[in-house]
Amino acid sequence: MVKERIRFDLFGHSHFVRLLTLRWTSQGMDGLYQSALASFVLFSPERQATAGAAAGAFALMLLPYSLVGPFIGTILDRFPRRQIVLAANAIRALDLLVVAYLLVKGSTGAIFVVTVLIAFGINRLILAGLSAGLPRLVEREILVAANALAVTGGTVASVVGGALGYFVRRIFEGFFISDSADGFLVLMASFGYLIAALLALRLRRDSLGPNSHELAVAHDRRVVVDGLIDLGSGIRYLRSKTDSSLAMIAVSIQRGGLTALTVAALLMERNFFHDPKFPDRGLAGLATVITGAGIGVVVGAVITPPIVQRLGRHRWLRINMAFGALPALLIAWSSALTLPLLALWVSACGQAVKVTCDALVQHHVEDAFRGRVFAVYDVVVNVFIVIGAWLAAQIIAPTGRGALVPVAVALVFVGYSTLLTGRRFKPDLPTTSSTLR
C-alpha cells in the first residue's frame, strides 16, 4: 500500500515527470555517444586497446568537470538552473556536430580531444543542475524514491542508448567503414541533445531554483573568483555534515573501484576472452557485461527505498559497501559467462550506495548550498574515478587478467565499510546556514 502511494505521489508531480523525461533523454544520448567513442578509441581494428588507452578514455571523460567543477557550483546556485540545462544541451548538440565530422575523418588530434572534453564537461553540468533542483519538485518523504527513480532511470537510459548504438553500428558497418558508422551515431546523439534542450522548456524557469533573491547576487560578482570561494564554503559546510561527507566518500571509493574493475573487464573482453584480431567479438562481450551492470543498477535502486525504510540509510550504505567486495574479488577468476553476472552484483551494490547517498545529501543540505555541495561531490567522485583508472593502468596486465586489482578493490571496500560505524557515521544534527556562510 505504501509503495503504491509513493508511486502515485511521484507521478502526480508534473514537473518531476518532466524532469525525468529531460534527464532520461539526455542520458540516453550519453550512452549512444559514449558507445561511439568507445568503438572508435578502443574497439577499432586500426587501434590497439591497452590499459593506458582505457585509463586515458576515462580521464578524457572526467578531466573537464574536474577542472571546472568549482565554478559549476557557483553557477548552479546563482543562475536559473533550468536555463543552464537548456543552454548546455543546445551547446552540446552543436559540439557533437564537430565530433561527428572528426570521427568520419578518423581524426584523433588536438581538436578532437578539445571537442570531446567540451561535451563531457557540459554533461556533468547538466546532471549536477538536475540533481540540485530535484528536491524542489517533490516532498522530503518521497525524496529517496524520487532520487532512485531519476538516477536509476537515467543509468538504464544510458545503457539502452549504448545498446542502440551497438546495434545501429552493426547495421551501418555493412555499408560504411567503422569510423563513418561511429560518426553517424554521434550525429544521432546530437539530434537527441537538441530534443533534450527543447524538453527543458517544459519546466518553469524557476522550477529548479535557486530562489529569486539569490539570483540578484549573480550579476554583480565574478564567477571564477566566487567559484573558488564557494567551493571552500561548500567544503566548510560539509564539515558540519559528517554523515553526508562520509557517504560522499563512500560513493567516491565505490566509483573509483568500479572504474578499475571496468578497465579490467574491458581488457578481458578485448584481449583475453576473445581473439584481439576480432574486436567486434570483444565489443559484443562488453555489451553483455554492460547489460548485466545495467540490470544491477535497476535492482539496486528498486530494493533501496523499501529497505531504507526498515534499516535506515546509514546501515544500508554500510551493508552495500561490504557486500560489494565479494563480486569485486571474484572477478579475478571470472569467465566470459560469469563476468556479466558479477557485473550485475557489484553494480547493484554500487547503485544502492549511490542512491542512498544522494538522498541523504539532498535531505540534509539546504537549497542555498545544494549546488556547491553537489559540485564538491562530483569533483571528489571524478578524482577517485581517475585515480582508479590510473592505478589500474599501472598494475593491470595487457589482457586484463589478474588478481591484484580485484583483491585491492575488495579490501578497500571492506576497509571503508568498517569505518562507517558508531559515532563516525550517524545522522547529523540540524545546522543553520547562517553560521556557515
Coordinates of C-alpha atoms in Angstrom, one line a residue, residues 132-428:
A132 CA 20.4 20.1 -7.3
G133 CA 16.9 21.0 -8.4
L134 CA 15.2 17.7 -7.7
P135 CA 14.4 18.4 -4.0
R136 CA 12.3 21.4 -5.1
L137 CA 9.9 19.2 -7.1
V138 CA 9.0 16.5 -4.5
E139 CA 8.3 16.3 -0.8
R140 CA 11.1 15.0 1.5
E141 CA 9.1 12.0 2.4
I142 CA 9.4 10.6 -1.1
L143 CA 12.8 12.0 -1.9
V144 CA 14.6 8.6 -1.7
A145 CA 12.2 7.1 -4.1
A146 CA 12.3 10.1 -6.4
N147 CA 16.1 10.1 -6.5
A148 CA 16.2 6.4 -7.0
L149 CA 13.9 6.7 -10.0
A150 CA 15.7 9.6 -11.5
V151 CA 19.2 8.3 -11.1
T152 CA 18.4 4.7 -12.0
G153 CA 16.2 5.5 -14.9
G154 CA 19.0 7.7 -16.2
T155 CA 21.5 4.9 -15.9
V156 CA 19.2 2.5 -17.7
A157 CA 18.6 5.1 -20.4
S158 CA 22.3 5.3 -20.8
V159 CA 22.6 1.5 -21.1
V160 CA 19.8 1.5 -23.6
G161 CA 21.4 4.2 -25.6
G162 CA 24.7 2.3 -25.6
A163 CA 22.9 -0.9 -26.8
L164 CA 21.1 1.1 -29.5
G165 CA 24.5 2.4 -30.6
Y166 CA 25.9 -1.1 -30.8
F167 CA 23.1 -2.4 -32.9
V168 CA 22.9 0.6 -35.2
R169 CA 26.7 0.4 -35.7
R170 CA 26.5 -3.3 -36.7
I171 CA 23.9 -2.4 -39.3
F172 CA 25.8 0.5 -40.8
E173 CA 29.2 -1.4 -40.8
G174 CA 27.8 -3.3 -43.7
F175 CA 27.6 -0.1 -45.8
F176 CA 30.3 2.2 -44.4
I177 CA 33.7 1.9 -42.8
S178 CA 33.7 1.7 -39.0
D179 CA 34.7 5.4 -38.4
S180 CA 31.9 6.6 -40.6
A181 CA 29.4 4.4 -38.6
D182 CA 30.7 5.9 -35.4
G183 CA 30.3 9.4 -36.8
F184 CA 26.7 8.6 -37.7
L185 CA 26.0 7.5 -34.1
V186 CA 27.4 10.8 -32.8
L187 CA 25.1 12.7 -35.3
M188 CA 22.1 10.8 -33.9
A189 CA 23.2 11.8 -30.3
S190 CA 23.5 15.5 -31.4
F191 CA 19.9 15.4 -32.6
G192 CA 18.8 13.8 -29.3
Y193 CA 20.5 16.5 -27.2
L194 CA 18.6 19.1 -29.3
I195 CA 15.4 17.3 -28.3
A196 CA 16.5 17.4 -24.6
A197 CA 17.1 21.2 -24.9
L198 CA 13.5 21.6 -26.1
L199 CA 12.2 19.4 -23.3
A200 CA 13.8 21.7 -20.8
L201 CA 11.3 24.4 -22.0
R202 CA 8.5 22.3 -20.4
L203 CA 9.9 23.2 -17.0
R204 CA 9.1 26.6 -15.5
R205 CA 12.1 29.0 -15.5
D206 CA 12.3 29.0 -11.7
S207 CA 11.3 25.4 -11.0
L208 CA 14.8 24.0 -10.4
G209 CA 15.9 27.0 -8.3
P210 CA 17.7 28.8 -6.9
N211 CA 15.4 31.4 -5.3
S212 CA 15.0 34.9 -6.8
H213 CA 16.8 36.8 -4.1
E214 CA 19.9 34.6 -4.7
L215 CA 19.8 35.3 -8.5
A216 CA 20.3 39.0 -7.9
V217 CA 23.7 38.4 -6.5
A218 CA 25.0 36.7 -9.6
H219 CA 25.2 39.7 -11.9
D220 CA 27.4 41.7 -9.5
R221 CA 30.1 39.1 -8.8
R222 CA 32.9 37.4 -10.6
V223 CA 32.1 33.7 -11.3
V224 CA 35.7 32.5 -11.4
V225 CA 36.8 34.1 -8.1
D226 CA 33.4 33.3 -6.5
G227 CA 33.8 29.7 -7.7
L228 CA 36.9 29.2 -5.6
I229 CA 35.3 30.9 -2.7
D230 CA 32.1 29.0 -2.9
L231 CA 33.9 25.7 -3.3
G232 CA 35.6 26.5 0.1
S233 CA 32.2 27.4 1.6
G234 CA 30.8 24.1 0.3
I235 CA 33.7 22.2 1.9
R236 CA 33.2 24.1 5.2
Y237 CA 29.5 23.4 5.1
L238 CA 30.2 19.7 4.7
R239 CA 32.4 19.7 7.8
S240 CA 29.3 20.1 9.9
K241 CA 27.5 17.3 7.9
T242 CA 29.7 14.4 8.9
D243 CA 27.4 11.7 7.7
S244 CA 26.9 13.4 4.3
S245 CA 30.7 13.8 3.9
L246 CA 31.4 10.1 4.8
A247 CA 28.6 9.0 2.4
M248 CA 30.1 11.0 -0.4
I249 CA 33.5 9.5 0.2
A250 CA 31.8 6.0 0.1
V251 CA 30.4 6.8 -3.3
S252 CA 33.7 8.1 -4.5
I253 CA 35.5 4.9 -3.3
Q254 CA 32.8 2.8 -4.9
R255 CA 33.1 4.6 -8.2
G256 CA 36.9 4.5 -8.2
G257 CA 36.9 0.8 -7.5
L258 CA 34.3 0.1 -10.2
T259 CA 36.3 2.1 -12.7
A260 CA 39.4 -0.1 -12.0
L261 CA 37.3 -3.2 -12.4
T262 CA 35.8 -1.8 -15.6
V263 CA 39.2 -1.3 -17.1
A264 CA 40.0 -5.0 -16.2
A265 CA 36.7 -6.2 -17.7
L266 CA 37.2 -4.1 -20.9
L267 CA 40.6 -5.6 -21.5
M268 CA 39.5 -9.1 -20.7
E269 CA 36.7 -8.9 -23.3
R270 CA 39.0 -7.2 -25.8
N271 CA 42.2 -9.3 -25.3
F272 CA 41.6 -12.4 -23.2
F273 CA 38.1 -13.9 -23.7
H274 CA 38.2 -13.2 -27.5
D275 CA 40.9 -13.0 -30.2
P276 CA 42.2 -9.5 -30.3
K277 CA 42.2 -9.8 -34.1
F278 CA 38.4 -9.7 -34.0
P279 CA 37.5 -6.6 -31.9
D280 CA 33.8 -6.8 -32.8
R281 CA 33.6 -10.0 -30.7
G282 CA 35.1 -8.2 -27.7
L283 CA 32.7 -5.3 -28.2
A284 CA 29.8 -7.8 -28.2
G285 CA 31.1 -9.3 -25.0
L286 CA 31.5 -5.9 -23.4
A287 CA 27.9 -5.1 -24.4
T288 CA 26.8 -8.2 -22.5
V289 CA 28.7 -7.1 -19.4
I290 CA 27.3 -3.6 -19.6
T291 CA 23.8 -5.1 -19.9
G292 CA 24.4 -7.1 -16.7
A293 CA 25.6 -4.0 -15.0
G294 CA 22.5 -2.1 -16.1
I295 CA 20.2 -4.7 -14.7
G296 CA 22.2 -4.5 -11.5
V297 CA 21.7 -0.8 -11.4
V298 CA 17.9 -1.3 -11.6
V299 CA 18.0 -4.0 -8.9
G300 CA 20.0 -1.8 -6.5
A301 CA 17.6 1.2 -7.0
V302 CA 14.4 -0.8 -6.7
I303 CA 15.3 -2.5 -3.5
T304 CA 16.8 0.5 -1.8
P305 CA 13.7 2.6 -0.9
P306 CA 11.8 -0.1 1.0
I307 CA 14.9 -1.4 2.7
V308 CA 15.9 2.1 3.8
Q309 CA 12.5 2.4 5.5
R310 CA 13.4 -0.6 7.5
L311 CA 17.1 -0.4 8.1
G312 CA 17.8 3.3 7.7
R313 CA 20.2 5.0 5.2
H314 CA 23.3 4.6 7.3
R315 CA 23.1 0.9 7.9
W316 CA 22.1 0.1 4.3
L317 CA 25.0 2.1 2.9
R318 CA 27.4 0.1 5.2
I319 CA 26.0 -3.2 4.1
N320 CA 26.4 -2.5 0.4
M321 CA 29.9 -1.2 0.8
A322 CA 30.9 -4.5 2.4
F323 CA 28.7 -6.8 0.3
G324 CA 30.1 -5.3 -3.0
A325 CA 33.5 -6.6 -2.1
L326 CA 32.7 -10.2 -2.8
P327 CA 31.8 -9.9 -6.5
A328 CA 34.7 -7.5 -7.0
L329 CA 37.0 -10.2 -5.6
L330 CA 35.5 -13.0 -7.8
I331 CA 36.2 -11.0 -11.0
A332 CA 39.8 -12.2 -10.7
W333 CA 38.6 -15.7 -11.6
S334 CA 35.6 -14.9 -13.8
S335 CA 34.8 -16.3 -17.2
A336 CA 33.0 -14.9 -20.2
L337 CA 29.8 -16.3 -18.8
T338 CA 30.2 -15.3 -15.2
L339 CA 31.6 -11.8 -15.7
P340 CA 28.2 -10.3 -16.6
L341 CA 26.6 -11.8 -13.5
L342 CA 29.4 -10.4 -11.3
A343 CA 28.9 -7.0 -13.0
L344 CA 25.2 -7.2 -12.1
W345 CA 26.0 -8.0 -8.5
V346 CA 28.7 -5.3 -7.9
S347 CA 26.6 -2.7 -9.8
A348 CA 23.6 -3.4 -7.7
C349 CA 25.6 -2.7 -4.6
G350 CA 27.2 0.4 -6.1
Q351 CA 23.8 1.8 -7.1
A352 CA 22.4 1.2 -3.7
V353 CA 25.2 3.2 -2.2
K354 CA 24.8 6.0 -4.8
V355 CA 21.0 6.3 -4.4
T356 CA 21.2 6.2 -0.6
C357 CA 24.0 8.9 -0.5
D358 CA 22.3 11.2 -3.0
A359 CA 19.1 11.2 -1.0
L360 CA 21.0 11.7 2.3
V361 CA 22.8 14.7 0.9
Q362 CA 19.7 16.1 -0.7
H363 CA 17.8 15.7 2.5
H364 CA 20.3 17.4 4.8
V365 CA 21.7 20.2 2.6
E366 CA 19.9 23.5 2.3
D367 CA 18.9 24.7 -1.1
A368 CA 21.2 27.8 -0.9
F369 CA 24.2 25.4 -0.6
R370 CA 23.0 22.5 -2.7
G371 CA 24.7 23.5 -6.0
R372 CA 28.0 24.0 -4.3
V373 CA 27.8 20.8 -2.3
F374 CA 26.9 18.7 -5.4
A375 CA 29.8 20.4 -7.2
V376 CA 32.2 19.3 -4.4
Y377 CA 30.5 15.8 -4.5
D378 CA 31.0 15.4 -8.3
V379 CA 34.6 16.7 -8.2
V380 CA 35.6 14.3 -5.5
V381 CA 33.9 11.4 -7.3
N382 CA 35.6 12.3 -10.6
V383 CA 39.0 12.5 -8.9
F384 CA 38.6 9.0 -7.4
I385 CA 37.5 7.6 -10.8
V386 CA 40.6 9.0 -12.5
I387 CA 42.7 7.6 -9.7
G388 CA 41.1 4.2 -10.0
A389 CA 41.7 4.2 -13.8
W390 CA 45.3 5.4 -13.4
L391 CA 46.2 2.8 -10.8
A392 CA 44.6 0.0 -12.8
A393 CA 46.6 1.1 -15.9
Q394 CA 49.8 0.9 -13.8
I395 CA 49.4 -2.6 -12.5
I396 CA 47.0 -4.5 -14.7
A397 CA 48.1 -7.0 -17.4
P398 CA 47.5 -6.2 -21.1
T399 CA 44.9 -9.0 -21.1
G400 CA 43.1 -7.6 -18.0
R401 CA 43.6 -10.9 -16.2
G402 CA 45.0 -11.0 -12.7
A403 CA 44.1 -10.9 -9.0
L404 CA 45.8 -7.8 -7.9
V405 CA 43.2 -5.2 -8.9
P406 CA 40.1 -7.2 -7.8
V407 CA 41.8 -8.0 -4.4
A408 CA 42.8 -4.4 -3.8
V409 CA 39.3 -3.1 -4.7
A410 CA 37.7 -5.7 -2.4
L411 CA 40.0 -4.8 0.5
V412 CA 39.3 -1.1 0.1
F413 CA 35.5 -1.7 0.1
V414 CA 35.6 -3.8 3.2
G415 CA 38.0 -1.5 4.9
Y416 CA 35.9 1.6 4.4
S417 CA 32.7 -0.1 5.5
T418 CA 34.3 -0.8 8.8
L419 CA 34.9 2.9 9.3
L420 CA 31.2 3.7 8.8
T421 CA 30.3 2.5 12.3
G422 CA 29.4 4.0 15.6
R423 CA 29.9 7.7 16.1
R424 CA 31.7 8.1 12.8
F425 CA 28.6 7.6 10.8
K426 CA 25.2 8.7 12.2
P427 CA 22.5 11.2 11.3
D428 CA 23.6 14.9 11.6

